[in-house]
Coordinates of N, CA and C in Angstrom, one line a residue:
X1 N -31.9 -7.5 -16.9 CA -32.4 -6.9 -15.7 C -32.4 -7.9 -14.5
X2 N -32.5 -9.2 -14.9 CA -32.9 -9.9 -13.9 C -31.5 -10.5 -13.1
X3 N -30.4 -10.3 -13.8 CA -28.8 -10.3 -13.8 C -28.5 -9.6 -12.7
X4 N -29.2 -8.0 -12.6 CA -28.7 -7.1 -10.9 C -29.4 -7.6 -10.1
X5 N -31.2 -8.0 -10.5 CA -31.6 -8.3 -9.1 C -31.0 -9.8 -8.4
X6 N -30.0 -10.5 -9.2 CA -29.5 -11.6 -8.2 C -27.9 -11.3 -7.5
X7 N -27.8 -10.0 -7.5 CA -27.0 -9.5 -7.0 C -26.8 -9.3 -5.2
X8 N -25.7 -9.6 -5.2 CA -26.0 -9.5 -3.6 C -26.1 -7.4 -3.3
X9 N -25.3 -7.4 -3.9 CA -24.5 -5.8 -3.7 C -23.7 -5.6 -5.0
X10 N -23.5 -3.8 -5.5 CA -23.4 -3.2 -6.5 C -21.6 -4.2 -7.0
X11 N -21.7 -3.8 -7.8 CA -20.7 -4.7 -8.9 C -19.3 -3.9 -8.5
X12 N -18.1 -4.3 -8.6 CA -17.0 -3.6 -8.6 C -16.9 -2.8 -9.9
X13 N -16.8 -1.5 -9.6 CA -17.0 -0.6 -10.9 C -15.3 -0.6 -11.5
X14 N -15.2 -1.0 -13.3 CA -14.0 -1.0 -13.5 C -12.7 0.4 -13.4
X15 N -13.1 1.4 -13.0 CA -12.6 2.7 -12.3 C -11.7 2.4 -11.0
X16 N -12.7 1.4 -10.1 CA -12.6 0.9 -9.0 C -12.6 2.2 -8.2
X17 N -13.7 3.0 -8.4 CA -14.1 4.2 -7.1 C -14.7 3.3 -6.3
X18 N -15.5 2.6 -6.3 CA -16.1 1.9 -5.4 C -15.4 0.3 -4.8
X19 N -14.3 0.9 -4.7 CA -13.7 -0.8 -4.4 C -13.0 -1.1 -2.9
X20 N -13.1 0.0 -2.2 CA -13.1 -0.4 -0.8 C -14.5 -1.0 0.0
X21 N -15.6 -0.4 -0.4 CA -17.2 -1.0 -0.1 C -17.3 -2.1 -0.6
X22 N -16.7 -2.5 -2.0 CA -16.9 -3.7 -2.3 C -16.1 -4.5 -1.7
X23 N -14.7 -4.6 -1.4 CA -14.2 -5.6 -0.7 C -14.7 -5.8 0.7
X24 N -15.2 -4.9 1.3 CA -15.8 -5.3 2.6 C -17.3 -6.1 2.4
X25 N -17.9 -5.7 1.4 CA -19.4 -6.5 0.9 C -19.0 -8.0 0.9
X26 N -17.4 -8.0 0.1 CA -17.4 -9.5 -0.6 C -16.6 -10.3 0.8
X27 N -16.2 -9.7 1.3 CA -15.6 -10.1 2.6 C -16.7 -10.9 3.7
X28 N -17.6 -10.0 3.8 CA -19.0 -10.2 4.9 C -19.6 -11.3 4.1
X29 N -20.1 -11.3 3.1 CA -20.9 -12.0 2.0 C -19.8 -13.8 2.0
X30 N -18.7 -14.0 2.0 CA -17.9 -14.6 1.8 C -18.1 -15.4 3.0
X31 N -17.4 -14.7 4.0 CA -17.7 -15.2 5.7 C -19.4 -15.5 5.9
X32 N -20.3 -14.8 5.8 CA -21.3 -15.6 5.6 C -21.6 -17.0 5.1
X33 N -21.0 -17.2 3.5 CA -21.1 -18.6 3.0 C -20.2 -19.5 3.5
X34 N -19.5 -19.3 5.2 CA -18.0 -19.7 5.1 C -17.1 -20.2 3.6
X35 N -16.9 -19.3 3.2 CA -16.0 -19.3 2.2 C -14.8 -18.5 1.6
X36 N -14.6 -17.5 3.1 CA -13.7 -16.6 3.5 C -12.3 -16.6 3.5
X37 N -12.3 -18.1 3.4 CA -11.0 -19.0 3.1 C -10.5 -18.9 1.9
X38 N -11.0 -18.9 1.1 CA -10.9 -18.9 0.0 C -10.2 -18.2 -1.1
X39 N -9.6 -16.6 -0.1 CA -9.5 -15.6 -0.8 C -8.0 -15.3 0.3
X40 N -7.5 -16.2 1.1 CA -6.6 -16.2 1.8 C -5.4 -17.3 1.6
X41 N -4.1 -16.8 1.7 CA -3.0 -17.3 1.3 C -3.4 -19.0 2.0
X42 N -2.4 -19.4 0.8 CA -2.3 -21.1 1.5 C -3.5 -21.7 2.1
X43 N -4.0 -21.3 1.5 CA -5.6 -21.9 1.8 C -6.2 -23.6 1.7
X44 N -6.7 -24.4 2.1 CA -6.9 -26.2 1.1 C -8.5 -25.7 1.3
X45 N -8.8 -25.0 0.2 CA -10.0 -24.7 -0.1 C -10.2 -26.1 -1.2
X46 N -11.1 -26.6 -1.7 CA -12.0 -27.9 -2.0 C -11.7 -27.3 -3.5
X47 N -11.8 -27.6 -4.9 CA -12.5 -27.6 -5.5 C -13.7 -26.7 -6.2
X48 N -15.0 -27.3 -5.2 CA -16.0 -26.8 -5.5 C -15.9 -25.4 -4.7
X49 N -15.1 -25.4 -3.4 CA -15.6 -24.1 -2.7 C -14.6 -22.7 -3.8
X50 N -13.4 -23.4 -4.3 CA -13.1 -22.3 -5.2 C -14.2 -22.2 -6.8
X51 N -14.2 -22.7 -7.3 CA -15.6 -22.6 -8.1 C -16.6 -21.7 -7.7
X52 N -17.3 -22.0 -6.6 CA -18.3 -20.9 -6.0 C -17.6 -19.7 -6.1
X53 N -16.7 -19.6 -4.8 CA -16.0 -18.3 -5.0 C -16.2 -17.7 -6.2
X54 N -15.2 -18.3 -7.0 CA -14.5 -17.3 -8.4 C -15.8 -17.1 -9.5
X55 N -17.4 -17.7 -9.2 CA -18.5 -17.3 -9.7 C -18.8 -15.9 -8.9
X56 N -19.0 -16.0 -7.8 CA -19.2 -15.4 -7.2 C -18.8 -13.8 -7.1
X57 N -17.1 -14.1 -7.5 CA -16.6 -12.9 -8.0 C -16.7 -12.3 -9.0
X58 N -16.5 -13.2 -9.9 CA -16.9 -13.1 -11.2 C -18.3 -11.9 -11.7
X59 N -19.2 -12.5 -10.5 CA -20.7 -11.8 -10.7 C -20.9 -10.3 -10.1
X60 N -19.5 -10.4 -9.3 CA -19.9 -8.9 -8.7 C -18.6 -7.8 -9.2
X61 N -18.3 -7.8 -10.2 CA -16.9 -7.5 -10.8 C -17.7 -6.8 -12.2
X62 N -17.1 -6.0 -12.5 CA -17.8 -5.3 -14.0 C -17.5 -6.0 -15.1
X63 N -18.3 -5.8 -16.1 CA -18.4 -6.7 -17.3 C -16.4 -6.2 -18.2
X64 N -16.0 -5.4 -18.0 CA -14.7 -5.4 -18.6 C -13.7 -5.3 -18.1
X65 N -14.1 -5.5 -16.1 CA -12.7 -6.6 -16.0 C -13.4 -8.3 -15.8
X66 N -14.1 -8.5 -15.7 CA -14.6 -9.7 -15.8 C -13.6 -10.4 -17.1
X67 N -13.9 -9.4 -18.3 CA -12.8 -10.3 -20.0 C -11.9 -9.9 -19.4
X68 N -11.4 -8.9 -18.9 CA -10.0 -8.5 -18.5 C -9.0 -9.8 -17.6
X69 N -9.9 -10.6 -17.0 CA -9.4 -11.5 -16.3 C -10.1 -12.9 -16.4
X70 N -10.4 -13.1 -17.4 CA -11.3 -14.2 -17.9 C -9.9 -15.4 -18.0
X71 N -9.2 -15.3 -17.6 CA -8.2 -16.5 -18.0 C -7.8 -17.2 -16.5
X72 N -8.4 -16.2 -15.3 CA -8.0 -16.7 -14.1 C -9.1 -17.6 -13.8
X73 N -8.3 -18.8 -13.1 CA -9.4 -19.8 -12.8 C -9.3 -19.7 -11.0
X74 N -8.6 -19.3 -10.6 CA -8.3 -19.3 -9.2 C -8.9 -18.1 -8.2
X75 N -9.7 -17.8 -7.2 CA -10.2 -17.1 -7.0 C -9.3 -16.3 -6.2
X76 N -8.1 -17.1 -5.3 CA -7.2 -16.3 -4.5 C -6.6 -14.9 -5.5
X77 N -5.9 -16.1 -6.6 CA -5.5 -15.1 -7.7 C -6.6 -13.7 -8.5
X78 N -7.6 -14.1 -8.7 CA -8.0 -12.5 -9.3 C -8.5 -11.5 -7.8
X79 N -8.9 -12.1 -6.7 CA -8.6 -11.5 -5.2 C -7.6 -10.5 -5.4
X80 N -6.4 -11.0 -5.6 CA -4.9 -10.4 -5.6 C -5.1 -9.8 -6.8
X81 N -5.2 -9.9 -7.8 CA -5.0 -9.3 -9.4 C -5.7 -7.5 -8.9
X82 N -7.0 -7.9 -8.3 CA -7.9 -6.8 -8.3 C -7.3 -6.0 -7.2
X83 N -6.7 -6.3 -6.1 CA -6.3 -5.5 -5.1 C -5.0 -5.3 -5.4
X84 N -4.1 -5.7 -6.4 CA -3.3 -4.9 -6.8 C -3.5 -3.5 -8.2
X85 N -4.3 -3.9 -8.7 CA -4.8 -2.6 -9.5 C -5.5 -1.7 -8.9
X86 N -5.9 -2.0 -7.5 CA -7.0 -0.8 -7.1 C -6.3 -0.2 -5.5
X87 N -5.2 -1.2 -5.4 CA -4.6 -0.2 -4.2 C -4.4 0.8 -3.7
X88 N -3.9 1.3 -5.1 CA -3.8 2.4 -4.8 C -4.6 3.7 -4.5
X89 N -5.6 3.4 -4.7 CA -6.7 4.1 -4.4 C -7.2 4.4 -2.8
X90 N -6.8 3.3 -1.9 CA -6.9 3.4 -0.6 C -6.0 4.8 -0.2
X91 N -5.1 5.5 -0.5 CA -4.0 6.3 -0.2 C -5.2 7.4 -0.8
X92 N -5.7 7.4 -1.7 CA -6.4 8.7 -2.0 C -8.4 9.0 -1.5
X93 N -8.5 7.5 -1.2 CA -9.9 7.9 0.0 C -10.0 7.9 1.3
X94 N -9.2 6.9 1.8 CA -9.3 7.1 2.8 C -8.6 8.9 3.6
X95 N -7.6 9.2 3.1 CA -7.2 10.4 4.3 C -8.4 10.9 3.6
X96 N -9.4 11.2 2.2 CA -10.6 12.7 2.4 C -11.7 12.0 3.5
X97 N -11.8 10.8 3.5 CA -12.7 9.8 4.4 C -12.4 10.4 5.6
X98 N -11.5 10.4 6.3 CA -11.0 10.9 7.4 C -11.4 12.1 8.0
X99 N -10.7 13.5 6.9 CA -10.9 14.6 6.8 C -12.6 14.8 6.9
X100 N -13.2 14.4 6.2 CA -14.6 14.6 6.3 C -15.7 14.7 7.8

């Protein structure tokens, strides 16, 4: 229990219904720690500021893609890993988002 409450905001659900909210959370949350860098091409992120990051992701990511992608050490890379498995999803919320 004490695992959600050090949560910034809800976990990327492995479905990824919820993964446009999340990338804007992890976005804001990111740029807050200036660490926004991090998750952008050609980046000379430090070291430690990718470490943070890819914790960081790590923590707000569901527990079965978390093993699903347990071999990435790079935070740019599971960045990309996740926004390619959940792309497609933009094409099917946003136009009812719209409509609504």
């Amino acid at each position: 229990m004490a695992n959600i409450e050090n949560r910034k905001f809800i976990t990327l659900d492995i479905s990824g219904k919820n993964n446009l909210s999340w990338v804007l959370d992890v976005k804001l949350h990111l740029s807050a720690k200036k660490l926004r860098h991090t998750i952008d091409e050609d980046n000379a992120a430090s070291n430690e500021e990718h470490a943070t990051t890819l914790i960081f992701l790590r923590h707000h990511i569901d527990d079965g893609l978390k093993y699903e992608y347990l071999t990435v050490k790079n935070p740019l890379e599971l960045w990309q890993n996740l926004n390619d498995r959940f792309e497609h999803l933009k094409a099917v919320v946003l136009p009812k988002a719209l409509n609504d």
